[in-house]
Amino acid sequence: QVELVESVEGSAQAGGSLTISCVASGDTDDNNYMAWFRQDPGKKRRGVASIEPDGTILYAQSVEGRFTISVDSATNTVSLKMDNLAPGDTAMYYCAADSLPFGLGTWGVWPKYWGRGIQVTVSS
């Protein structure tokens, strides 16, 4: 079992930056495939960025070049640094983890563990 707790400091403004973080606890050694997903009302949750234990990273096209996912193994924290924010980035963001790769949820695989989600609203 893994518990994922998201957090954010500051506010998001268009053109600005924001970092959201997720602290993982529990069986983190065996569930070290991690990612950030987003969800809009009435829409399916979709992957934003994922990172695997070997460092392999995937980004959704919409955020590639703007967002950076990273893991601090010392604290079991996965972070998503969001740069050049746009109103379209507004969504609930969910931290996710699993023992197997799931990428951005486009491989027919879905992560087991989810955080509660945090709202990111990019003001203009």
Short mmCIF file of C-alpha atoms in Angstrom, two decimals:
data_model
loop_
_atom_site.label_atom_id
_atom_site.label_comp_id
_atom_site.label_asym_id
_atom_site.label_seq_id
_atom_site.Cartn_x
_atom_site.Cartn_y
_atom_site.Cartn_z
CA GLN A 1 0.00 0.00 0.00
CA VAL A 2 1.09 3.50 -0.77
CA GLU A 3 -0.24 6.75 0.48
CA LEU A 4 0.24 9.78 -1.68
CA VAL A 5 -0.17 13.26 -0.33
CA GLU A 6 -0.06 16.20 -2.67
CA SER A 7 0.80 19.70 -1.70
CA VAL A 8 1.36 23.02 -3.30
CA GLU A 9 2.72 26.33 -2.23
CA GLY A 10 1.85 29.57 -3.85
CA SER A 11 -0.58 30.38 -6.59
CA ALA A 12 -0.55 29.87 -10.30
CA GLN A 13 -0.61 32.74 -12.71
CA ALA A 14 -0.54 32.67 -16.46
CA GLY A 15 3.02 32.81 -17.63
CA GLY A 16 4.24 32.00 -14.19
CA SER A 17 5.50 28.93 -12.44
CA LEU A 18 4.26 26.60 -9.79
CA THR A 19 5.52 23.40 -8.27
CA ILE A 20 3.26 20.73 -6.91
CA SER A 21 4.66 17.97 -4.77
CA CYS A 22 3.63 14.53 -3.69
CA VAL A 23 5.06 12.69 -0.75
CA ALA A 24 4.77 8.93 -0.95
CA SER A 25 4.74 6.69 2.07
CA GLY A 26 4.27 3.01 2.65
CA ASP A 27 5.65 0.48 0.21
CA THR A 28 7.46 3.03 -1.84
CA ASP A 29 10.31 0.72 -2.78
CA ASP A 30 7.97 -1.49 -4.75
CA ASN A 31 5.77 1.26 -6.06
CA ASN A 32 8.26 3.63 -7.52
CA TYR A 33 6.66 4.26 -10.85
CA MET A 34 5.11 7.63 -10.33
CA ALA A 35 3.25 10.21 -12.27
CA TRP A 36 1.04 13.23 -12.27
CA PHE A 37 -2.37 13.13 -13.84
CA ARG A 38 -4.94 15.80 -14.36
CA GLN A 39 -8.67 15.76 -14.56
CA ASP A 40 -11.22 18.24 -15.72
CA PRO A 41 -14.89 18.01 -14.81
CA GLY A 42 -16.63 15.42 -16.93
CA LYS A 43 -13.37 14.33 -18.50
CA LYS A 44 -11.26 11.27 -18.09
CA ARG A 45 -8.21 11.59 -15.96
CA ARG A 46 -5.15 11.76 -18.14
CA GLY A 47 -1.45 11.62 -17.60
CA VAL A 48 0.65 14.73 -17.51
CA ALA A 49 4.07 13.41 -16.64
CA SER A 50 5.48 10.14 -15.44
CA ILE A 51 8.79 9.00 -14.12
CA GLU A 52 10.15 5.50 -13.71
CA PRO A 53 12.78 4.20 -11.30
CA ASP A 54 15.45 4.31 -13.98
CA GLY A 55 14.66 7.92 -14.66
CA THR A 56 12.64 7.43 -17.81
CA ILE A 57 10.24 10.31 -18.17
CA LEU A 58 7.19 10.84 -20.29
CA TYR A 59 5.31 14.06 -20.79
CA ALA A 60 2.01 14.83 -22.32
CA GLN A 61 2.49 16.83 -25.47
CA SER A 62 0.61 19.72 -23.98
CA VAL A 63 3.17 20.19 -21.23
CA GLU A 64 6.38 19.01 -22.81
CA GLY A 65 8.96 21.72 -22.58
CA ARG A 66 7.05 23.50 -19.85
CA PHE A 67 6.68 20.98 -17.05
CA THR A 68 9.38 19.02 -15.34
CA ILE A 69 8.80 15.95 -13.24
CA SER A 70 11.38 14.84 -10.74
CA VAL A 71 11.76 12.50 -7.82
CA ASP A 72 13.63 13.08 -4.62
CA SER A 73 14.34 9.55 -3.51
CA ALA A 74 15.54 10.69 -0.11
CA THR A 75 12.10 11.98 0.75
CA ASN A 76 10.05 9.86 -1.65
CA THR A 77 8.71 13.00 -3.14
CA VAL A 78 7.69 13.43 -6.72
CA SER A 79 7.37 16.97 -7.90
CA LEU A 80 6.01 18.63 -10.96
CA LYS A 81 7.49 21.97 -11.74
CA MET A 82 5.15 23.82 -14.02
CA ASP A 83 6.56 26.68 -15.99
CA ASN A 84 4.97 29.03 -18.46
CA LEU A 85 1.57 28.24 -17.09
CA ALA A 86 -1.54 28.82 -19.11
CA PRO A 87 -5.22 28.82 -18.19
CA GLY A 88 -5.52 25.46 -19.94
CA ASP A 89 -3.36 23.96 -17.25
CA THR A 90 -6.16 24.52 -14.78
CA ALA A 91 -7.27 21.16 -13.45
CA MET A 92 -7.24 18.83 -10.54
CA TYR A 93 -3.84 17.23 -10.41
CA TYR A 94 -3.40 13.77 -8.98
CA CYS A 95 -0.29 12.03 -7.90
CA ALA A 96 -0.14 8.36 -8.87
CA ALA A 97 2.08 5.39 -8.18
CA ASP A 98 2.35 1.72 -8.99
CA SER A 99 4.75 -1.20 -8.92
CA LEU A 100 4.65 -1.49 -12.68
CA PRO A 101 5.01 1.07 -15.42
CA PHE A 102 1.84 2.78 -16.47
CA GLY A 103 3.17 5.78 -18.30
CA LEU A 104 0.52 8.36 -18.92
CA GLY A 105 -2.34 5.93 -18.82
CA THR A 106 -2.37 5.39 -22.55
CA TRP A 107 -1.03 1.83 -22.58
CA GLY A 108 -4.12 0.16 -21.25
CA VAL A 109 -2.56 0.29 -17.81
CA TRP A 110 -3.74 2.40 -14.91
CA PRO A 111 -1.90 3.10 -11.67
CA LYS A 112 -3.05 1.51 -8.44
CA TYR A 113 -2.49 4.33 -6.04
CA TRP A 114 -3.76 7.86 -6.15
CA GLY A 115 -3.48 10.95 -4.10
CA ARG A 116 -6.57 12.94 -3.24
CA GLY A 117 -5.78 15.52 -5.85
CA ILE A 118 -5.04 19.18 -5.65
CA GLN A 119 -6.64 21.95 -7.58
CA VAL A 120 -4.42 24.08 -9.73
CA THR A 121 -6.12 27.13 -11.08
CA VAL A 122 -4.12 29.30 -13.39
CA SER A 123 -5.31 32.84 -13.18
CA SER A 124 -4.90 35.19 -16.06
#
